[in-house]
């Protein structure tokens, strides 16, 4: 794609009054296959502003990555088909944009760190060429200018000897270094929104902490918004402002990080919290697994999709799909009993105890 000099960068346009940087409104993305319809994303809604971090949490197959790929316009259609909803960036519908317009958005306005850096990086091109590609496409940099900036970016993300490493190939980098390269590529054009899809998967805990710290530093410096996709609530515990918990293609709970950890209202969220090792250590109990497996997205159970695995499910749960119960703050949960004080006593005890102790300390 050649740089279009007449193209107006949406990042230079103000967010319309009363709207958000990114708005996902009841998005539904289905895949039509020979075996049936896969409801990969079924009614996802959230908003995001500059400087905010949204954590999207759930097991594999919950629709986290498909939601992100839909925002990026990377879903092949067919077999994919948007069955409803909208995605608006700075007030403009991404779903109504042409492919040429989306090419200007990707990497420049909205960038993505993909899940596997080894398969996302091209093995036959040098690192410098890959990191600088977006700068040449979107900013009109020359080859020399892009290589110089790529070297600066590698230094920025903590890769030693960037002048040397910029001329090396992906296989010469460790897993953690390749992940840093992906972050450098994503940050090259100072995007408004950074989507990080499982950026710490398969990395040891030390490298995980370094990657998260790096993303936070970049956010503080550039003010970009982050969508952090992960299966581990513990990963987003200290960095997310808001958290959306997804299950079987649907959001089952959404709220601030404090609400999700301290005042969660959905049994699936409780299960994820209880499976965090730190929680188990504090309670001096073994990890509590969520029994069973996620359902087939082509054959979802009647009623609440989590009911076959929920230890608190009733006949009502198995027969009737729950509506979202929304609090005054906007915290919502898709559970029939989210507003029942007796039911909420089943929430993880550690969160309740910590919440009460914090309140007592403040008093």
mmCIF file of C-alpha atoms in Angstrom:
data_model
loop_
_atom_site.group_PDB
_atom_site.id
_atom_site.type_symbol
_atom_site.label_atom_id
_atom_site.label_comp_id
_atom_site.label_asym_id
_atom_site.label_seq_id
_atom_site.Cartn_x
_atom_site.Cartn_y
_atom_site.Cartn_z
ATOM 1 C CA UNK A 1 0.000 0.000 0.000
ATOM 2 C CA UNK A 2 1.432 3.377 -0.975
ATOM 3 C CA UNK A 3 1.023 6.275 1.382
ATOM 4 C CA UNK A 4 -1.998 8.371 0.385
ATOM 5 C CA UNK A 5 -1.023 12.020 0.888
ATOM 6 C CA UNK A 6 -4.669 13.053 0.728
ATOM 7 C CA UNK A 7 -5.678 10.704 3.540
ATOM 8 C CA UNK A 8 -6.627 12.499 6.754
ATOM 9 C CA UNK A 9 -5.236 10.645 9.766
ATOM 10 C CA UNK A 10 -8.101 9.963 12.161
ATOM 11 C CA UNK A 11 -5.690 10.409 15.061
ATOM 12 C CA UNK A 12 -5.575 14.101 14.146
ATOM 13 C CA UNK A 13 -9.344 14.375 14.493
ATOM 14 C CA UNK A 14 -10.981 15.050 17.885
ATOM 15 C CA UNK A 15 -13.277 12.464 19.421
ATOM 16 C CA UNK A 16 -16.867 13.715 18.847
ATOM 17 C CA UNK A 17 -18.464 15.156 21.960
ATOM 18 C CA UNK A 18 -20.300 12.541 24.000
ATOM 19 C CA UNK A 19 -18.487 9.641 22.321
ATOM 20 C CA UNK A 20 -15.487 7.510 23.220
ATOM 21 C CA UNK A 21 -12.217 6.718 21.500
ATOM 22 C CA UNK A 22 -13.507 3.198 20.779
ATOM 23 C CA UNK A 23 -17.067 1.963 21.113
ATOM 24 C CA UNK A 24 -18.033 -1.678 20.601
ATOM 25 C CA UNK A 25 -21.811 -1.905 20.524
ATOM 26 C CA UNK A 26 -23.552 -5.309 20.714
ATOM 27 C CA UNK A 27 -21.074 -6.846 18.247
ATOM 28 C CA UNK A 28 -21.974 -10.244 16.798
ATOM 29 C CA UNK A 29 -19.561 -12.171 14.580
ATOM 30 C CA UNK A 30 -20.673 -15.618 13.409
ATOM 31 C CA UNK A 31 -18.877 -18.142 11.217
ATOM 32 C CA UNK A 32 -21.021 -20.069 8.743
ATOM 33 C CA UNK A 33 -19.506 -23.517 8.183
ATOM 34 C CA UNK A 34 -20.657 -26.790 6.638
ATOM 35 C CA UNK A 35 -21.261 -28.157 10.124
ATOM 36 C CA UNK A 36 -23.308 -25.210 11.339
ATOM 37 C CA UNK A 37 -23.115 -21.640 12.598
ATOM 38 C CA UNK A 38 -20.360 -20.820 15.088
ATOM 39 C CA UNK A 39 -21.422 -17.923 17.304
ATOM 40 C CA UNK A 40 -17.877 -16.792 18.058
ATOM 41 C CA UNK A 41 -18.838 -13.312 19.280
ATOM 42 C CA UNK A 42 -22.405 -12.880 20.476
ATOM 43 C CA UNK A 43 -23.266 -9.447 21.833
ATOM 44 C CA UNK A 44 -20.045 -7.797 23.013
ATOM 45 C CA UNK A 45 -20.245 -4.167 24.184
ATOM 46 C CA UNK A 46 -17.716 -1.844 25.820
ATOM 47 C CA UNK A 47 -16.125 1.594 25.524
ATOM 48 C CA UNK A 48 -12.502 2.687 25.737
ATOM 49 C CA UNK A 49 -10.821 6.079 26.127
ATOM 50 C CA UNK A 50 -7.226 7.260 25.801
ATOM 51 C CA UNK A 51 -5.011 6.172 28.664
ATOM 52 C CA UNK A 52 -7.386 3.390 29.710
ATOM 53 C CA UNK A 53 -6.610 -0.323 29.847
ATOM 54 C CA UNK A 54 -9.317 -2.897 29.260
ATOM 55 C CA UNK A 55 -8.660 -6.489 30.270
ATOM 56 C CA UNK A 56 -10.569 -9.121 28.258
ATOM 57 C CA UNK A 57 -10.458 -12.410 30.150
ATOM 58 C CA UNK A 58 -11.759 -15.902 29.481
ATOM 59 C CA UNK A 59 -10.838 -19.456 28.524
ATOM 60 C CA UNK A 60 -9.724 -20.430 25.034
ATOM 61 C CA UNK A 61 -12.633 -20.263 22.610
ATOM 62 C CA UNK A 62 -14.484 -17.560 24.544
ATOM 63 C CA UNK A 63 -14.308 -15.092 21.644
ATOM 64 C CA UNK A 64 -11.578 -12.773 22.937
ATOM 65 C CA UNK A 65 -9.292 -12.899 19.913
ATOM 66 C CA UNK A 66 -12.129 -12.961 17.372
ATOM 67 C CA UNK A 67 -13.476 -9.731 18.868
ATOM 68 C CA UNK A 68 -10.044 -8.121 18.440
ATOM 69 C CA UNK A 69 -9.614 -9.465 14.910
ATOM 70 C CA UNK A 70 -13.038 -8.077 13.991
ATOM 71 C CA UNK A 71 -12.011 -4.647 15.250
ATOM 72 C CA UNK A 72 -8.861 -4.880 13.119
ATOM 73 C CA UNK A 73 -10.838 -6.010 10.070
ATOM 74 C CA UNK A 74 -8.837 -9.237 9.804
ATOM 75 C CA UNK A 75 -11.697 -11.747 9.685
ATOM 76 C CA UNK A 76 -12.234 -13.408 6.298
ATOM 77 C CA UNK A 77 -15.815 -12.960 5.089
ATOM 78 C CA UNK A 78 -17.015 -15.564 4.296
ATOM 79 C CA UNK A 79 -16.944 -17.717 6.388
ATOM 80 C CA UNK A 80 -17.217 -14.892 8.916
ATOM 81 C CA UNK A 81 -20.248 -12.637 8.898
ATOM 82 C CA UNK A 82 -21.159 -9.702 11.123
ATOM 83 C CA UNK A 83 -24.679 -10.482 12.274
ATOM 84 C CA UNK A 84 -25.204 -7.285 14.242
ATOM 85 C CA UNK A 85 -23.730 -4.425 16.197
ATOM 86 C CA UNK A 86 -21.105 -1.848 15.377
ATOM 87 C CA UNK A 87 -17.523 -0.813 16.156
ATOM 88 C CA UNK A 88 -16.829 2.930 16.165
ATOM 89 C CA UNK A 89 -13.386 4.526 16.276
ATOM 90 C CA UNK A 90 -13.437 8.270 16.974
ATOM 91 C CA UNK A 91 -17.104 8.282 16.039
ATOM 92 C CA UNK A 92 -16.644 6.490 12.700
ATOM 93 C CA UNK A 93 -17.884 2.969 12.048
ATOM 94 C CA UNK A 94 -14.961 0.654 11.337
ATOM 95 C CA UNK A 95 -17.345 -1.949 9.922
ATOM 96 C CA UNK A 96 -18.438 0.467 7.182
ATOM 97 C CA UNK A 97 -14.903 1.407 6.112
ATOM 98 C CA UNK A 98 -13.399 0.255 2.827
ATOM 99 C CA UNK A 99 -10.373 -2.045 2.800
ATOM 100 C CA UNK A 100 -8.173 0.902 1.752
ATOM 101 C CA UNK A 101 -9.381 2.910 4.743
ATOM 102 C CA UNK A 102 -8.735 -0.051 7.054
ATOM 103 C CA UNK A 103 -5.193 -0.348 5.731
ATOM 104 C CA UNK A 104 -4.587 3.169 6.993
ATOM 105 C CA UNK A 105 -6.152 2.295 10.371
ATOM 106 C CA UNK A 106 -4.181 -0.922 10.985
ATOM 107 C CA UNK A 107 -0.805 -0.297 12.532
ATOM 108 C CA UNK A 108 -1.229 3.458 12.436
ATOM 109 C CA UNK A 109 -4.335 4.127 14.567
ATOM 110 C CA UNK A 110 -5.009 0.645 15.992
ATOM 111 C CA UNK A 111 -2.115 -1.807 16.333
ATOM 112 C CA UNK A 112 -2.046 -5.401 17.530
ATOM 113 C CA UNK A 113 0.524 -7.565 19.263
ATOM 114 C CA UNK A 114 -0.304 -11.042 18.006
ATOM 115 C CA UNK A 115 -0.322 -14.128 20.169
ATOM 116 C CA UNK A 116 2.693 -16.004 18.774
ATOM 117 C CA UNK A 117 5.645 -13.780 17.842
ATOM 118 C CA UNK A 118 7.476 -16.608 16.058
ATOM 119 C CA UNK A 119 4.687 -17.175 13.551
ATOM 120 C CA UNK A 120 3.783 -13.463 13.366
ATOM 121 C CA UNK A 121 7.294 -12.433 12.343
ATOM 122 C CA UNK A 122 8.433 -13.287 8.823
ATOM 123 C CA UNK A 123 11.475 -15.596 9.119
ATOM 124 C CA UNK A 124 13.074 -14.426 5.842
ATOM 125 C CA UNK A 125 13.136 -10.687 6.584
ATOM 126 C CA UNK A 126 15.454 -8.894 8.972
ATOM 127 C CA UNK A 127 13.993 -7.442 12.151
ATOM 128 C CA UNK A 128 14.719 -3.859 11.112
ATOM 129 C CA UNK A 129 12.770 -4.215 7.882
ATOM 130 C CA UNK A 130 9.741 -5.639 9.707
ATOM 131 C CA UNK A 131 9.739 -3.056 12.494
ATOM 132 C CA UNK A 132 10.125 -0.205 10.004
ATOM 133 C CA UNK A 133 7.527 -1.414 7.503
ATOM 134 C CA UNK A 134 4.646 0.475 9.152
ATOM 135 C CA UNK A 135 6.677 3.682 9.223
ATOM 136 C CA UNK A 136 7.296 3.486 5.492
ATOM 137 C CA UNK A 137 3.657 2.709 4.724
ATOM 138 C CA UNK A 138 1.956 5.155 7.070
ATOM 139 C CA UNK A 139 4.513 7.904 7.636
ATOM 140 C CA UNK A 140 6.327 7.945 4.288
ATOM 141 C CA UNK A 141 9.757 7.242 5.854
ATOM 142 C CA UNK A 142 12.627 6.387 3.549
ATOM 143 C CA UNK A 143 14.374 3.045 3.966
ATOM 144 C CA UNK A 144 17.216 4.669 5.910
ATOM 145 C CA UNK A 145 14.864 6.694 8.115
ATOM 146 C CA UNK A 146 12.758 3.617 8.897
ATOM 147 C CA UNK A 147 15.863 1.585 9.801
ATOM 148 C CA UNK A 148 17.105 4.350 12.102
ATOM 149 C CA UNK A 149 13.737 4.589 13.844
ATOM 150 C CA UNK A 150 13.527 0.781 14.093
ATOM 151 C CA UNK A 151 16.875 0.818 15.913
ATOM 152 C CA UNK A 152 15.553 3.445 18.322
ATOM 153 C CA UNK A 153 12.412 1.375 18.943
ATOM 154 C CA UNK A 154 14.420 -1.774 19.688
ATOM 155 C CA UNK A 155 16.440 0.211 22.194
ATOM 156 C CA UNK A 156 13.219 1.601 23.656
ATOM 157 C CA UNK A 157 11.807 -1.883 24.329
ATOM 158 C CA UNK A 158 15.000 -3.012 26.024
ATOM 159 C CA UNK A 159 16.768 -5.058 23.347
ATOM 160 C CA UNK A 160 20.558 -4.845 23.858
ATOM 161 C CA UNK A 161 22.851 -3.828 20.984
ATOM 162 C CA UNK A 162 19.958 -2.592 18.817
ATOM 163 C CA UNK A 163 22.307 -1.409 16.035
ATOM 164 C CA UNK A 164 23.432 -5.018 15.624
ATOM 165 C CA UNK A 165 20.136 -6.797 16.319
ATOM 166 C CA UNK A 166 18.228 -4.693 13.796
ATOM 167 C CA UNK A 167 20.081 -6.577 11.036
ATOM 168 C CA UNK A 168 19.377 -10.049 12.446
ATOM 169 C CA UNK A 169 16.543 -12.497 11.752
ATOM 170 C CA UNK A 170 13.708 -13.640 14.076
ATOM 171 C CA UNK A 171 15.261 -17.056 14.728
ATOM 172 C CA UNK A 172 18.255 -15.312 16.310
ATOM 173 C CA UNK A 173 16.039 -13.850 19.048
ATOM 174 C CA UNK A 174 14.700 -15.540 22.181
ATOM 175 C CA UNK A 175 10.957 -15.783 22.832
ATOM 176 C CA UNK A 176 10.972 -12.787 25.143
ATOM 177 C CA UNK A 177 13.010 -10.729 22.674
ATOM 178 C CA UNK A 178 10.676 -11.623 19.814
ATOM 179 C CA UNK A 179 7.760 -10.455 21.945
ATOM 180 C CA UNK A 180 9.585 -7.169 22.507
ATOM 181 C CA UNK A 181 10.045 -6.855 18.751
ATOM 182 C CA UNK A 182 6.300 -7.295 18.299
ATOM 183 C CA UNK A 183 5.699 -4.517 20.825
ATOM 184 C CA UNK A 184 8.177 -2.288 18.985
ATOM 185 C CA UNK A 185 6.349 -2.937 15.706
ATOM 186 C CA UNK A 186 2.993 -2.185 17.285
ATOM 187 C CA UNK A 187 4.230 1.062 18.869
ATOM 188 C CA UNK A 188 6.144 2.301 15.814
ATOM 189 C CA UNK A 189 3.411 4.676 14.611
ATOM 190 C CA UNK A 190 2.225 5.738 18.081
ATOM 191 C CA UNK A 191 -1.225 4.116 17.737
ATOM 192 C CA UNK A 192 -4.247 5.354 19.642
ATOM 193 C CA UNK A 193 -5.153 1.797 20.617
ATOM 194 C CA UNK A 194 -2.851 -1.149 21.297
ATOM 195 C CA UNK A 195 -4.441 -4.606 21.278
ATOM 196 C CA UNK A 196 -2.262 -7.156 23.067
ATOM 197 C CA UNK A 197 -3.407 -10.727 22.407
ATOM 198 C CA UNK A 198 -1.939 -13.006 25.085
ATOM 199 C CA UNK A 199 1.398 -11.117 24.957
ATOM 200 C CA UNK A 200 2.882 -13.062 27.873
ATOM 201 C CA UNK A 201 1.793 -16.589 26.919
ATOM 202 C CA UNK A 202 4.643 -19.157 26.977
ATOM 203 C CA UNK A 203 7.000 -16.677 28.663
ATOM 204 C CA UNK A 204 8.479 -17.260 32.114
ATOM 205 C CA UNK A 205 7.164 -15.135 34.966
ATOM 206 C CA UNK A 206 10.169 -12.809 34.983
ATOM 207 C CA UNK A 207 9.788 -11.983 31.296
ATOM 208 C CA UNK A 208 6.005 -11.664 31.768
ATOM 209 C CA UNK A 209 6.540 -8.982 34.391
ATOM 210 C CA UNK A 210 9.014 -7.163 32.144
ATOM 211 C CA UNK A 211 6.617 -7.193 29.169
ATOM 212 C CA UNK A 212 3.726 -5.847 31.257
ATOM 213 C CA UNK A 213 5.945 -3.178 32.807
ATOM 214 C CA UNK A 214 7.123 -2.169 29.334
ATOM 215 C CA UNK A 215 3.561 -1.806 28.060
ATOM 216 C CA UNK A 216 2.643 0.327 31.066
ATOM 217 C CA UNK A 217 5.684 2.565 30.542
ATOM 218 C CA UNK A 218 4.785 3.039 26.877
ATOM 219 C CA UNK A 219 1.215 3.878 27.843
ATOM 220 C CA UNK A 220 2.333 6.475 30.384
ATOM 221 C CA UNK A 221 4.588 8.055 27.774
ATOM 222 C CA UNK A 222 2.219 7.981 24.783
ATOM 223 C CA UNK A 223 -1.217 7.995 26.441
ATOM 224 C CA UNK A 224 -2.519 5.193 24.222
ATOM 225 C CA UNK A 225 -5.380 2.897 25.214
ATOM 226 C CA UNK A 226 -4.664 -0.822 25.696
ATOM 227 C CA UNK A 227 -6.874 -3.870 25.214
ATOM 228 C CA UNK A 228 -5.180 -6.718 27.089
ATOM 229 C CA UNK A 229 -6.452 -10.156 26.062
ATOM 230 C CA UNK A 230 -5.617 -13.031 28.398
ATOM 231 C CA UNK A 231 -6.966 -16.213 29.967
ATOM 232 C CA UNK A 232 -5.418 -15.297 33.319
ATOM 233 C CA UNK A 233 -7.091 -12.735 35.571
ATOM 234 C CA UNK A 234 -3.851 -12.417 37.492
ATOM 235 C CA UNK A 235 -2.100 -10.904 34.455
ATOM 236 C CA UNK A 236 -4.443 -7.890 34.338
ATOM 237 C CA UNK A 237 -4.859 -7.505 38.103
ATOM 238 C CA UNK A 238 -2.478 -4.556 38.414
ATOM 239 C CA UNK A 239 -2.763 -2.948 34.978
ATOM 240 C CA UNK A 240 -6.427 -2.958 33.893
ATOM 241 C CA UNK A 241 -8.843 -0.121 34.613
ATOM 242 C CA UNK A 242 -11.821 -2.167 33.387
ATOM 243 C CA UNK A 243 -12.262 -5.902 32.883
ATOM 244 C CA UNK A 244 -14.656 -7.822 30.651
ATOM 245 C CA UNK A 245 -15.064 -11.521 31.413
ATOM 246 C CA UNK A 246 -16.119 -13.583 28.381
ATOM 247 C CA UNK A 247 -17.537 -17.080 28.165
ATOM 248 C CA UNK A 248 -18.717 -18.951 25.040
ATOM 249 C CA UNK A 249 -18.648 -15.807 22.917
ATOM 250 C CA UNK A 250 -20.623 -13.694 25.376
ATOM 251 C CA UNK A 251 -19.592 -11.167 28.025
ATOM 252 C CA UNK A 252 -20.799 -12.518 31.366
ATOM 253 C CA UNK A 253 -19.435 -9.742 33.572
ATOM 254 C CA UNK A 254 -18.018 -6.265 33.076
ATOM 255 C CA UNK A 255 -16.799 -3.657 35.540
ATOM 256 C CA UNK A 256 -13.812 -1.816 36.940
ATOM 257 C CA UNK A 257 -10.867 -3.936 38.054
ATOM 258 C CA UNK A 258 -11.824 -3.268 41.671
ATOM 259 C CA UNK A 259 -15.414 -4.391 41.050
ATOM 260 C CA UNK A 260 -14.326 -7.583 39.304
ATOM 261 C CA UNK A 261 -11.837 -8.599 41.983
ATOM 262 C CA UNK A 262 -13.642 -7.335 45.074
ATOM 263 C CA UNK A 263 -17.326 -7.337 44.156
ATOM 264 C CA UNK A 264 -17.680 -9.943 41.388
ATOM 265 C CA UNK A 265 -21.198 -11.233 40.803
ATOM 266 C CA UNK A 266 -20.900 -14.095 38.313
ATOM 267 C CA UNK A 267 -19.936 -17.702 39.212
ATOM 268 C CA UNK A 268 -17.613 -17.932 36.195
ATOM 269 C CA UNK A 269 -15.679 -14.892 37.409
ATOM 270 C CA UNK A 270 -15.523 -16.493 40.860
ATOM 271 C CA UNK A 271 -14.033 -19.600 39.290
ATOM 272 C CA UNK A 272 -11.363 -17.579 37.496
ATOM 273 C CA UNK A 273 -10.474 -15.718 40.694
ATOM 274 C CA UNK A 274 -10.216 -18.932 42.715
ATOM 275 C CA UNK A 275 -7.869 -20.393 40.106
ATOM 276 C CA UNK A 276 -5.305 -17.607 40.597
ATOM 277 C CA UNK A 277 -2.382 -19.159 42.545
ATOM 278 C CA UNK A 278 -1.909 -16.082 44.748
ATOM 279 C CA UNK A 279 -5.519 -16.309 45.894
ATOM 280 C CA UNK A 280 -5.120 -19.971 46.836
ATOM 281 C CA UNK A 281 -1.915 -19.269 48.751
ATOM 282 C CA UNK A 282 -3.548 -16.516 50.783
ATOM 283 C CA UNK A 283 -6.503 -18.745 51.613
ATOM 284 C CA UNK A 284 -4.145 -21.676 52.260
ATOM 285 C CA UNK A 285 -6.270 -23.874 50.034
ATOM 286 C CA UNK A 286 -5.565 -25.898 46.881
ATOM 287 C CA UNK A 287 -6.476 -24.392 43.518
ATOM 288 C CA UNK A 288 -10.167 -24.767 42.739
ATOM 289 C CA UNK A 289 -10.671 -25.770 39.103
ATOM 290 C CA UNK A 290 -13.723 -24.962 36.989
ATOM 291 C CA UNK A 291 -15.013 -28.437 36.249
ATOM 292 C CA UNK A 292 -16.048 -29.485 32.755
ATOM 293 C CA UNK A 293 -15.281 -27.930 29.380
ATOM 294 C CA UNK A 294 -16.602 -24.896 27.502
ATOM 295 C CA UNK A 295 -19.575 -25.731 25.239
ATOM 296 C CA UNK A 296 -19.487 -26.014 21.468
ATOM 297 C CA UNK A 297 -20.245 -22.627 19.942
ATOM 298 C CA UNK A 298 -22.380 -24.436 17.347
ATOM 299 C CA UNK A 299 -24.489 -26.128 19.990
ATOM 300 C CA UNK A 300 -24.857 -23.801 22.949
ATOM 301 C CA UNK A 301 -26.881 -25.041 25.911
ATOM 302 C CA UNK A 302 -30.340 -23.681 26.538
ATOM 303 C CA UNK A 303 -30.558 -20.941 29.148
ATOM 304 C CA UNK A 304 -27.331 -19.722 30.743
ATOM 305 C CA UNK A 305 -24.326 -20.901 28.715
ATOM 306 C CA UNK A 306 -22.359 -21.494 31.923
ATOM 307 C CA UNK A 307 -25.089 -23.527 33.652
ATOM 308 C CA UNK A 308 -23.632 -27.009 32.783
ATOM 309 C CA UNK A 309 -20.459 -26.102 34.708
ATOM 310 C CA UNK A 310 -21.926 -23.838 37.381
ATOM 311 C CA UNK A 311 -22.113 -25.356 40.905
ATOM 312 C CA UNK A 312 -24.984 -22.977 41.751
ATOM 313 C CA UNK A 313 -27.153 -23.587 38.660
ATOM 314 C CA UNK A 314 -30.914 -24.082 39.096
ATOM 315 C CA UNK A 315 -33.669 -25.190 36.720
ATOM 316 C CA UNK A 316 -34.213 -21.529 35.868
ATOM 317 C CA UNK A 317 -30.572 -21.229 34.811
ATOM 318 C CA UNK A 318 -30.863 -24.278 32.552
ATOM 319 C CA UNK A 319 -34.026 -23.095 30.819
ATOM 320 C CA UNK A 320 -33.890 -19.287 30.676
ATOM 321 C CA UNK A 321 -31.112 -17.084 29.313
ATOM 322 C CA UNK A 322 -30.236 -14.470 31.959
ATOM 323 C CA UNK A 323 -30.441 -10.765 31.286
ATOM 324 C CA UNK A 324 -27.671 -8.451 32.398
ATOM 325 C CA UNK A 325 -28.088 -7.084 35.922
ATOM 326 C CA UNK A 326 -26.536 -3.594 35.895
ATOM 327 C CA UNK A 327 -25.525 -1.551 38.951
ATOM 328 C CA UNK A 328 -25.481 2.256 39.140
ATOM 329 C CA UNK A 329 -21.748 2.294 38.334
ATOM 330 C CA UNK A 330 -22.277 0.320 35.115
ATOM 331 C CA UNK A 331 -20.956 -2.946 36.564
ATOM 332 C CA UNK A 332 -23.032 -5.722 35.024
ATOM 333 C CA UNK A 333 -23.330 -9.470 35.289
ATOM 334 C CA UNK A 334 -25.322 -11.908 33.166
ATOM 335 C CA UNK A 335 -26.621 -14.071 36.010
ATOM 336 C CA UNK A 336 -30.183 -14.580 37.277
ATOM 337 C CA UNK A 337 -29.025 -14.170 40.865
ATOM 338 C CA UNK A 338 -26.569 -11.269 40.575
ATOM 339 C CA UNK A 339 -28.833 -9.070 42.662
ATOM 340 C CA UNK A 340 -29.461 -11.647 45.404
ATOM 341 C CA UNK A 341 -27.438 -10.813 48.566
ATOM 342 C CA UNK A 342 -27.655 -14.419 49.797
ATOM 343 C CA UNK A 343 -26.323 -15.728 46.483
ATOM 344 C CA UNK A 344 -23.450 -13.233 46.510
ATOM 345 C CA UNK A 345 -22.220 -14.721 49.787
ATOM 346 C CA UNK A 346 -20.762 -17.500 47.606
ATOM 347 C CA UNK A 347 -18.208 -15.031 46.181
ATOM 348 C CA UNK A 348 -14.504 -15.719 46.905
ATOM 349 C CA UNK A 349 -13.936 -15.073 50.606
ATOM 350 C CA UNK A 350 -10.467 -13.557 50.138
ATOM 351 C CA UNK A 351 -11.819 -10.663 48.089
ATOM 352 C CA UNK A 352 -14.492 -9.932 50.662
ATOM 353 C CA UNK A 353 -12.045 -10.061 53.549
ATOM 354 C CA UNK A 354 -9.561 -7.799 51.786
ATOM 355 C CA UNK A 355 -12.279 -5.339 50.844
ATOM 356 C CA UNK A 356 -13.521 -5.134 54.423
ATOM 357 C CA UNK A 357 -10.003 -4.686 55.821
ATOM 358 C CA UNK A 358 -9.297 -1.858 53.363
ATOM 359 C CA UNK A 359 -12.480 -0.096 54.392
ATOM 360 C CA UNK A 360 -11.531 -0.513 58.043
ATOM 361 C CA UNK A 361 -8.037 0.884 57.403
ATOM 362 C CA UNK A 362 -9.457 3.946 55.658
ATOM 363 C CA UNK A 363 -11.827 4.591 58.527
#
